PDB file of C-alpha atoms and ligand atoms in Angstrom:
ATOM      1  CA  UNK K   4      10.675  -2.427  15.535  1.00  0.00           C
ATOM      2  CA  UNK K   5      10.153   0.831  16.913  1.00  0.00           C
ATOM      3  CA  UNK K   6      11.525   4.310  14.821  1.00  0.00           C
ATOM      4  CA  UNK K   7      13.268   4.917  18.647  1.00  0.00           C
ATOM      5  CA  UNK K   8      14.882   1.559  18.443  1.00  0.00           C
ATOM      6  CA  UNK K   9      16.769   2.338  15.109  1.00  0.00           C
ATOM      7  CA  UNK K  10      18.533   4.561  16.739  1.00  0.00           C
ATOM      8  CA  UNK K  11      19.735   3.507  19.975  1.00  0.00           C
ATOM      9  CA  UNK K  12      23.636   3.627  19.675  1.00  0.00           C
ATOM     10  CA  UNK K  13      23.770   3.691  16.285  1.00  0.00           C
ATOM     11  CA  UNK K  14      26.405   5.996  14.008  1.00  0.00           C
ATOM     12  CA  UNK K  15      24.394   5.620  11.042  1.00  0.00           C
ATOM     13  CA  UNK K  16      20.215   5.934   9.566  1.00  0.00           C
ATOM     14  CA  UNK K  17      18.779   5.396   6.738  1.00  0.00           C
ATOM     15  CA  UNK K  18      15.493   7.499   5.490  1.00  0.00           C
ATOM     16  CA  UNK K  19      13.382   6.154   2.995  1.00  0.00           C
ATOM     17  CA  UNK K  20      11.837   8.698   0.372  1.00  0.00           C
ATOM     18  CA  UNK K  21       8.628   8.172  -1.877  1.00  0.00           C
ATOM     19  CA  UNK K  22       7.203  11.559  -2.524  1.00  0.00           C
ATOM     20  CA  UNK K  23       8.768  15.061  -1.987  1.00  0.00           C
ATOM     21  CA  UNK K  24      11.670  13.792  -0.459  1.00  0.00           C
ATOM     22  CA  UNK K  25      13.111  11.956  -3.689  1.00  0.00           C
ATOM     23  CA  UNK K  26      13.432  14.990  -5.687  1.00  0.00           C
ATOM     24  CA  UNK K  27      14.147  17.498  -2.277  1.00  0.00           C
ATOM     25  CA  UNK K  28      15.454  15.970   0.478  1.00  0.00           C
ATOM     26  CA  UNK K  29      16.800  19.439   1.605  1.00  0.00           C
ATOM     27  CA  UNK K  30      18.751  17.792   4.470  1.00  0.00           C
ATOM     28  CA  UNK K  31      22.440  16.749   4.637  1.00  0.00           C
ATOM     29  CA  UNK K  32      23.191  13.018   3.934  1.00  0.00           C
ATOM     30  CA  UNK K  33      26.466  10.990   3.278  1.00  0.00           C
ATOM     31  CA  UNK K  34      24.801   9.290   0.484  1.00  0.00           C
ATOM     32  CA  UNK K  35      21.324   8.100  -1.077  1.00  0.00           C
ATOM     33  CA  UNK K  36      20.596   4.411  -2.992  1.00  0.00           C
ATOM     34  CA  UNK K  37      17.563   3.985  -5.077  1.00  0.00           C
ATOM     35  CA  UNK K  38      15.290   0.797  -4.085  1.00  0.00           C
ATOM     36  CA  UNK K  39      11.822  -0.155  -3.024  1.00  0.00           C
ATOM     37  CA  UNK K  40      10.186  -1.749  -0.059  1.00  0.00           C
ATOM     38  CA  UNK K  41       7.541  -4.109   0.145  1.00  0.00           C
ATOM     39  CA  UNK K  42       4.171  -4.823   1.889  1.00  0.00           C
ATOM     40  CA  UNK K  43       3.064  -0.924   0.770  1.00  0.00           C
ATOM     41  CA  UNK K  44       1.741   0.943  -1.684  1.00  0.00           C
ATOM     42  CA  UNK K  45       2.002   4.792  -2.802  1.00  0.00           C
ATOM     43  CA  UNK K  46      -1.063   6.757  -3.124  1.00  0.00           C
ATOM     44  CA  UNK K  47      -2.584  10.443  -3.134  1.00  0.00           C
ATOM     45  CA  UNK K  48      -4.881   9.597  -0.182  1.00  0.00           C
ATOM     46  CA  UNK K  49      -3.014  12.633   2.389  1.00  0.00           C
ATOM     47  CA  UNK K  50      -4.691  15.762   2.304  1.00  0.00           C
ATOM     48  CA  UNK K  51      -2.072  18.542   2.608  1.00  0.00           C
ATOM     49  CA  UNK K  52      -3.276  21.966   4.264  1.00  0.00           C
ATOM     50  CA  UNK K  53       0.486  23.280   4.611  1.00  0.00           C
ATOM     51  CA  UNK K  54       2.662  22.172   1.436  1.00  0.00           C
ATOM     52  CA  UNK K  55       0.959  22.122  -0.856  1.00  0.00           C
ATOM     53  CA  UNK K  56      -2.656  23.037  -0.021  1.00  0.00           C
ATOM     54  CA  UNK K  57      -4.650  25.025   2.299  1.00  0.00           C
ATOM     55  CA  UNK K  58      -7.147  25.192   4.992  1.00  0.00           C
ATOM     56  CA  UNK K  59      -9.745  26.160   2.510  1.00  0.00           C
ATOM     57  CA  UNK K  60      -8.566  23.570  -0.304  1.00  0.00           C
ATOM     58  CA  UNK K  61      -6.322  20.757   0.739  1.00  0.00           C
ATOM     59  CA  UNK K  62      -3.704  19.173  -1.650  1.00  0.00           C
ATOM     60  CA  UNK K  63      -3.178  15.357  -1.959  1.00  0.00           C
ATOM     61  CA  UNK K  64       0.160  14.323  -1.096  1.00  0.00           C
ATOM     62  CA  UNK K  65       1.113  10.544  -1.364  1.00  0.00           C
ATOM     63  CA  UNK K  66       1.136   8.558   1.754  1.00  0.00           C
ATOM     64  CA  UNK K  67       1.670   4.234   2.139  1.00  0.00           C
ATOM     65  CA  UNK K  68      -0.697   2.132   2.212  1.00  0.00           C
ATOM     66  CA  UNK K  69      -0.317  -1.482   3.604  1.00  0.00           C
ATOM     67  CA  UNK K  70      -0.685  -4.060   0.707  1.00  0.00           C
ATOM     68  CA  UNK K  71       1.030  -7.815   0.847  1.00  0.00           C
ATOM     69  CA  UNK K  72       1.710  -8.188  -2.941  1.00  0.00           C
ATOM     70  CA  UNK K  73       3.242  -4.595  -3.804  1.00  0.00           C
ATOM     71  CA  UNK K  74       6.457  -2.743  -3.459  1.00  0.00           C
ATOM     72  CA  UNK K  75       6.723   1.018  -3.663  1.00  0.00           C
ATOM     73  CA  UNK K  76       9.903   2.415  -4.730  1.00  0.00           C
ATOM     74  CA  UNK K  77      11.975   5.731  -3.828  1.00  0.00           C
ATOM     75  CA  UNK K  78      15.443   6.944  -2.564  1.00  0.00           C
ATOM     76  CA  UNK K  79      16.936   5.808   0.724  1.00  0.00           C
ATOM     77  CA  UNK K  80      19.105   8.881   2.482  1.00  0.00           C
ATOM     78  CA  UNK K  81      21.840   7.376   4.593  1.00  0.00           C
ATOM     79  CA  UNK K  82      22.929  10.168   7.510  1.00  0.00           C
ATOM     80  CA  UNK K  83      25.500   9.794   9.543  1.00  0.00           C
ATOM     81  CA  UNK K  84      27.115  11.272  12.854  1.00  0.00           C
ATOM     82  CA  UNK K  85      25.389  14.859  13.684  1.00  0.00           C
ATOM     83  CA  UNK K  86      23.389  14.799  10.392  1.00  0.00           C
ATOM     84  CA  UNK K  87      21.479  12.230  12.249  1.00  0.00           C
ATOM     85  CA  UNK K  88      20.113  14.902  14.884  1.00  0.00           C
ATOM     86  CA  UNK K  89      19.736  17.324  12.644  1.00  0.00           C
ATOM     87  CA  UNK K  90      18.059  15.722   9.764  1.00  0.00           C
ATOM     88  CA  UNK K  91      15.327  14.010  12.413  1.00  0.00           C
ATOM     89  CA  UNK K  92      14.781  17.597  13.796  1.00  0.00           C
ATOM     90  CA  UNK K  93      14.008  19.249  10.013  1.00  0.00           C
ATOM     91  CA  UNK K  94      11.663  16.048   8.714  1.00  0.00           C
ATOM     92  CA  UNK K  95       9.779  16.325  12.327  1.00  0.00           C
ATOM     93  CA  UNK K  96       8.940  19.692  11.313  1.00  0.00           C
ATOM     94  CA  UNK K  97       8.519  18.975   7.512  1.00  0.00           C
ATOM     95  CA  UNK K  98       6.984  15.580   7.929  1.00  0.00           C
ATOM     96  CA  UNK K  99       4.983  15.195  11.298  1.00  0.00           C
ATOM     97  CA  UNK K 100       4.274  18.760  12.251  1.00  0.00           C
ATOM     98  CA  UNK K 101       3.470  20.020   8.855  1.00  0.00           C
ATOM     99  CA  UNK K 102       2.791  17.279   7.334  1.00  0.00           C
ATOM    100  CA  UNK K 103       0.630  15.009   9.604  1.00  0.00           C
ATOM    101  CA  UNK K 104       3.058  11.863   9.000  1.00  0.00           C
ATOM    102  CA  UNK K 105       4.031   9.200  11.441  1.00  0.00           C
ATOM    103  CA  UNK K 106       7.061   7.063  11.439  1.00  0.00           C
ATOM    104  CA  UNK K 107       7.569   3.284  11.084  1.00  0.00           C
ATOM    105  CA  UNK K 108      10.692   1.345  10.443  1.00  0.00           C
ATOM    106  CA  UNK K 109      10.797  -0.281   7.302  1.00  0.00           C
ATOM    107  CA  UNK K 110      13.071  -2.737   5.334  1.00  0.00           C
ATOM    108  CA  UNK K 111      14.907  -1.047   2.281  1.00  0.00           C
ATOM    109  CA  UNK K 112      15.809  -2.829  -0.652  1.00  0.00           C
ATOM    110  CA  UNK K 113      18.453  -1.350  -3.140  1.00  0.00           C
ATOM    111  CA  UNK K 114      18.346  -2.310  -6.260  1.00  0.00           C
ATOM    112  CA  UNK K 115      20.891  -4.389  -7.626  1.00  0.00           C
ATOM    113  CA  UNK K 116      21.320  -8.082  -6.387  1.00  0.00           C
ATOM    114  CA  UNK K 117      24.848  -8.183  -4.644  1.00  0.00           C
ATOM    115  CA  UNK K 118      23.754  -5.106  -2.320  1.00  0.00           C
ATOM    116  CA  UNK K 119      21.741  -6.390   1.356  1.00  0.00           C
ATOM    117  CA  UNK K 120      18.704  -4.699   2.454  1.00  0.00           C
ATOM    118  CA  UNK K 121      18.979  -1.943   5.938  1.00  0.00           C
ATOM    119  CA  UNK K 122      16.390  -0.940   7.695  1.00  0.00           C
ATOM    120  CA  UNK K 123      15.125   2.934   7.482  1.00  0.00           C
ATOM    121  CA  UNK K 124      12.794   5.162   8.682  1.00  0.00           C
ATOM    122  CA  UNK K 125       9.889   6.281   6.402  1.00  0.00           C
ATOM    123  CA  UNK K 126       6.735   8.854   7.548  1.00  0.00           C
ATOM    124  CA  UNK K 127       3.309   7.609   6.730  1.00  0.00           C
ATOM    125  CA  UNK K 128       0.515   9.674   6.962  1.00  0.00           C
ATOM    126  CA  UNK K 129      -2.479   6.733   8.598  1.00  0.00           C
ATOM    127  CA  UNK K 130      -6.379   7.130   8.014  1.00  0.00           C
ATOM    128  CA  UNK K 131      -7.031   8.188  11.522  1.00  0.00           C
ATOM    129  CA  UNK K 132      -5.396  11.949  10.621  1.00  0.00           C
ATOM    130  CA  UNK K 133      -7.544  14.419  10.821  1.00  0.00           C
ATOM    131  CA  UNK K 134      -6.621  15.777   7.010  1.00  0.00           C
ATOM    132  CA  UNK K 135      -6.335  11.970   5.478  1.00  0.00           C
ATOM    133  CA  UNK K 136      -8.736  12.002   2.344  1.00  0.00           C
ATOM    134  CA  UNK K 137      -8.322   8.290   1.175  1.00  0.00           C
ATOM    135  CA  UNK K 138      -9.227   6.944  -2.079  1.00  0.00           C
ATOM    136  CA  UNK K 139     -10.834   8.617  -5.133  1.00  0.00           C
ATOM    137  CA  UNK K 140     -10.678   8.373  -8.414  1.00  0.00           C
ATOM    138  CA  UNK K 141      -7.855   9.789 -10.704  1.00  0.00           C
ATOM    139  CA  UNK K 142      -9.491  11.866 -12.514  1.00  0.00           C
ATOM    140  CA  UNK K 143     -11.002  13.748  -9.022  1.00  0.00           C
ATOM    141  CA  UNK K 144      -7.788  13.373  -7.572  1.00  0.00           C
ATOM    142  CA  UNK K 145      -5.881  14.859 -11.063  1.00  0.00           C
ATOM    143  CA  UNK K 146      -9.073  17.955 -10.606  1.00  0.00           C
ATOM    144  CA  UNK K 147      -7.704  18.435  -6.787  1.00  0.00           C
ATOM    145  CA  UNK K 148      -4.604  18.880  -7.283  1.00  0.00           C
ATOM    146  CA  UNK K 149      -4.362  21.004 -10.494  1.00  0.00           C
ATOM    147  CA  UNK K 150      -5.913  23.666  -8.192  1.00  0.00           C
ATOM    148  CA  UNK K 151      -4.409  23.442  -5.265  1.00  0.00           C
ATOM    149  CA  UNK K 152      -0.970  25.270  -3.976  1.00  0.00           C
ATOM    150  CA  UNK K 153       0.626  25.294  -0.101  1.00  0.00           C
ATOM    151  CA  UNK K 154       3.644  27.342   1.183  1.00  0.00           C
ATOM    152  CA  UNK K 155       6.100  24.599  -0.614  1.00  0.00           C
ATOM    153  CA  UNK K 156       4.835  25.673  -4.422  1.00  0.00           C
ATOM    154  CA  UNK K 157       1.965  24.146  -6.334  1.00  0.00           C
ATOM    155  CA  UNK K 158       0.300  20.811  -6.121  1.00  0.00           C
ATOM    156  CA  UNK K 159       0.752  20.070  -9.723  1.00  0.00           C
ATOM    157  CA  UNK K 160       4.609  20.553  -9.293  1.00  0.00           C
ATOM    158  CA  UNK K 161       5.075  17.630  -6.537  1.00  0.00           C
ATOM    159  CA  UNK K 162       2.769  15.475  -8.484  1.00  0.00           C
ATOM    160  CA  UNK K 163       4.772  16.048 -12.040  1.00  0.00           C
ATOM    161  CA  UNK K 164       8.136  15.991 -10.249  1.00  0.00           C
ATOM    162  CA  UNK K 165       7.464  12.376  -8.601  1.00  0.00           C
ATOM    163  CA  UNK K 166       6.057  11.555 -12.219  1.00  0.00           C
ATOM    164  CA  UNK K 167       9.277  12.384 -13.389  1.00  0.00           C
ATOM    165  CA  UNK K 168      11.495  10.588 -10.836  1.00  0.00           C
ATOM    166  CA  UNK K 169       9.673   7.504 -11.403  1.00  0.00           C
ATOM    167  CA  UNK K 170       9.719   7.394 -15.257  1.00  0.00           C
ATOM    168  CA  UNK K 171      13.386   8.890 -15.358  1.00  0.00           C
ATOM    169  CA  UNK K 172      15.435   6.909 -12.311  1.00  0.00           C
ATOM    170  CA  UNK K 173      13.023   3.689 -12.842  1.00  0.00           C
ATOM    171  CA  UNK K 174      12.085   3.341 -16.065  1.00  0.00           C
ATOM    172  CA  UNK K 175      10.666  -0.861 -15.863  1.00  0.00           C
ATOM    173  CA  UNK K 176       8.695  -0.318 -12.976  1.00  0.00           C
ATOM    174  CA  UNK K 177       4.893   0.286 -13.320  1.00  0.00           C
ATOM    175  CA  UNK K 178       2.771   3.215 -11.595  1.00  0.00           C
ATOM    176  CA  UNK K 179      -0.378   3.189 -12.671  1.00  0.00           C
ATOM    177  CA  UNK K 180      -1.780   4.898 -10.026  1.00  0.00           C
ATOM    178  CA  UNK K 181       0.921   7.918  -9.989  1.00  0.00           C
ATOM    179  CA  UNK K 182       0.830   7.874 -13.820  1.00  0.00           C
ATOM    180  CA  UNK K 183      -3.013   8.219 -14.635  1.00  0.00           C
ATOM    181  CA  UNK K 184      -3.141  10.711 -11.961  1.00  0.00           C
ATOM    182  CA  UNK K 185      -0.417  12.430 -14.004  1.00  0.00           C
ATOM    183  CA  UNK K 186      -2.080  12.082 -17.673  1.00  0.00           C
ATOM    184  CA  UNK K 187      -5.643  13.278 -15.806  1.00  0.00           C
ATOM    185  CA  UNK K 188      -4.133  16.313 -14.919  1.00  0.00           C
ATOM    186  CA  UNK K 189      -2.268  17.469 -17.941  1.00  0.00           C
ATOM    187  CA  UNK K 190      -5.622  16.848 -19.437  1.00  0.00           C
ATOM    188  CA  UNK K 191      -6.918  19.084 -17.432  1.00  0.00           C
ATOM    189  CA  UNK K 192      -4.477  21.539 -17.544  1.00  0.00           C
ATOM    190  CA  UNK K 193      -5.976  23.753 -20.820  1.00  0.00           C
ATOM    191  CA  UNK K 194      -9.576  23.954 -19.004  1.00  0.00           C
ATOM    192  CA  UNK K 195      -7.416  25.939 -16.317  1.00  0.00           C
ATOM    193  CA  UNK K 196      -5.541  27.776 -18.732  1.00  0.00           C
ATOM    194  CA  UNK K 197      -8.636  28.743 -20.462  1.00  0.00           C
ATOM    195  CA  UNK K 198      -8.775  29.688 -24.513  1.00  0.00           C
TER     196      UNK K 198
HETATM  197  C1  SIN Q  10       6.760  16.970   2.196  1.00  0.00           C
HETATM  198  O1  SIN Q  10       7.906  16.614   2.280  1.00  0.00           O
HETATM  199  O2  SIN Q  10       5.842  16.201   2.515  1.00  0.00           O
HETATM  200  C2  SIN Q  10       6.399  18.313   1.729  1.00  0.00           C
HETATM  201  C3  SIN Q  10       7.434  19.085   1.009  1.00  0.00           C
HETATM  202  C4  SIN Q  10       6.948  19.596  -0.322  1.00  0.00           C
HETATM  203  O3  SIN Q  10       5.777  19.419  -0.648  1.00  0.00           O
HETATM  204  O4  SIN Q  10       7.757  20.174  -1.050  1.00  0.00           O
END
């Protein structure tokens, strides 16, 4: 399905979250379910020249990957009525223009058993961007970011923050990527501070 199509004469959207957007969404919405999709998986492979980086020394930012076997979990913002407009209008410039992310139309599954998946919108940032920076390992990736810092704040901050979602709102599920990332840097943190 096309992101256009999930709109056509529709009251109601749904905007799926898995980095910034859990902990700031920063747009109006009638209310917001915690769940996971499937067939992707989070990683730091975006470079980020206007958040959290710079021209000179690009941030990683998380972006989806396409993987069968894994589910990546987040928050899913319903809007509703003129929040619709106006929410698409603030994560065009957020996501797309500043960010360098695409949309897709995912399915969005909240947890707990008796409630039925929708269908949302999520922004993916693809390898064929110009500031995509793919894989690496975490300790490089931890060494990136603990240095980096955009007009949104520091890199470290979005990075600890999405730690934090994940091992505060869901608890049983396992990161390992997000959370070695996270122990690399606060490793590295005292080399930065110096003695
Ligand atoms: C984003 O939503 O991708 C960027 C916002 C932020 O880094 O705070």
């Amino acid at each position: 399905m096309k992101p256009q199509d999930i709109l056509s004469g529709k009251n109601s959207l749904w905007i799926f979250g898995y980095g910034s957007l859990v902990w700031k969404p920063d747009f109006k919405y009638k209310r917001s379910k915690i769940g996971y999709i499937t067939g992707y998986k989070r990683r730091f492979w975006h470079g980020d020249n206007f958040h959290r980086g710079d021209d000179e020394m690009l941030g990683r930012v998380v972006t989806l990957i396409e993987d069968d076997d894994v589910c990546t979990w987040g928050v899913a913002f319903e809007v509703i009525g003129a929040q619709m407009e106006e929410c698409l209008k603030y994560l065009n410039v957020r996501e797309a223009v500043r960010g360098g992310y695409v949309t897709k139309v995912v399915e969005f599954f909240p947890r707990g058993q008796e409630e039925s998946p929708v269908l949302a919108l999520v922004y993916i940032a693809t390898p064929d961007n110009p500031i995509y920076l793919g894989p690496a390992t975490a300790e490089e990736i931890a060494a990136q970011i603990i240095v980096c810092k955009g007009k949104s704040g520091h890199n470290i901050e979005y990075l600890l923050r999405l730690a934090e979602f994940m091992r505060t709102t869901c608890p049983d599920v396992e990161d390992t990527h997000l959370f070695s990332i996270e122990a690399a840097a606060v490793a590295l943190l005292p080399m930065l501070l110096g003695p």
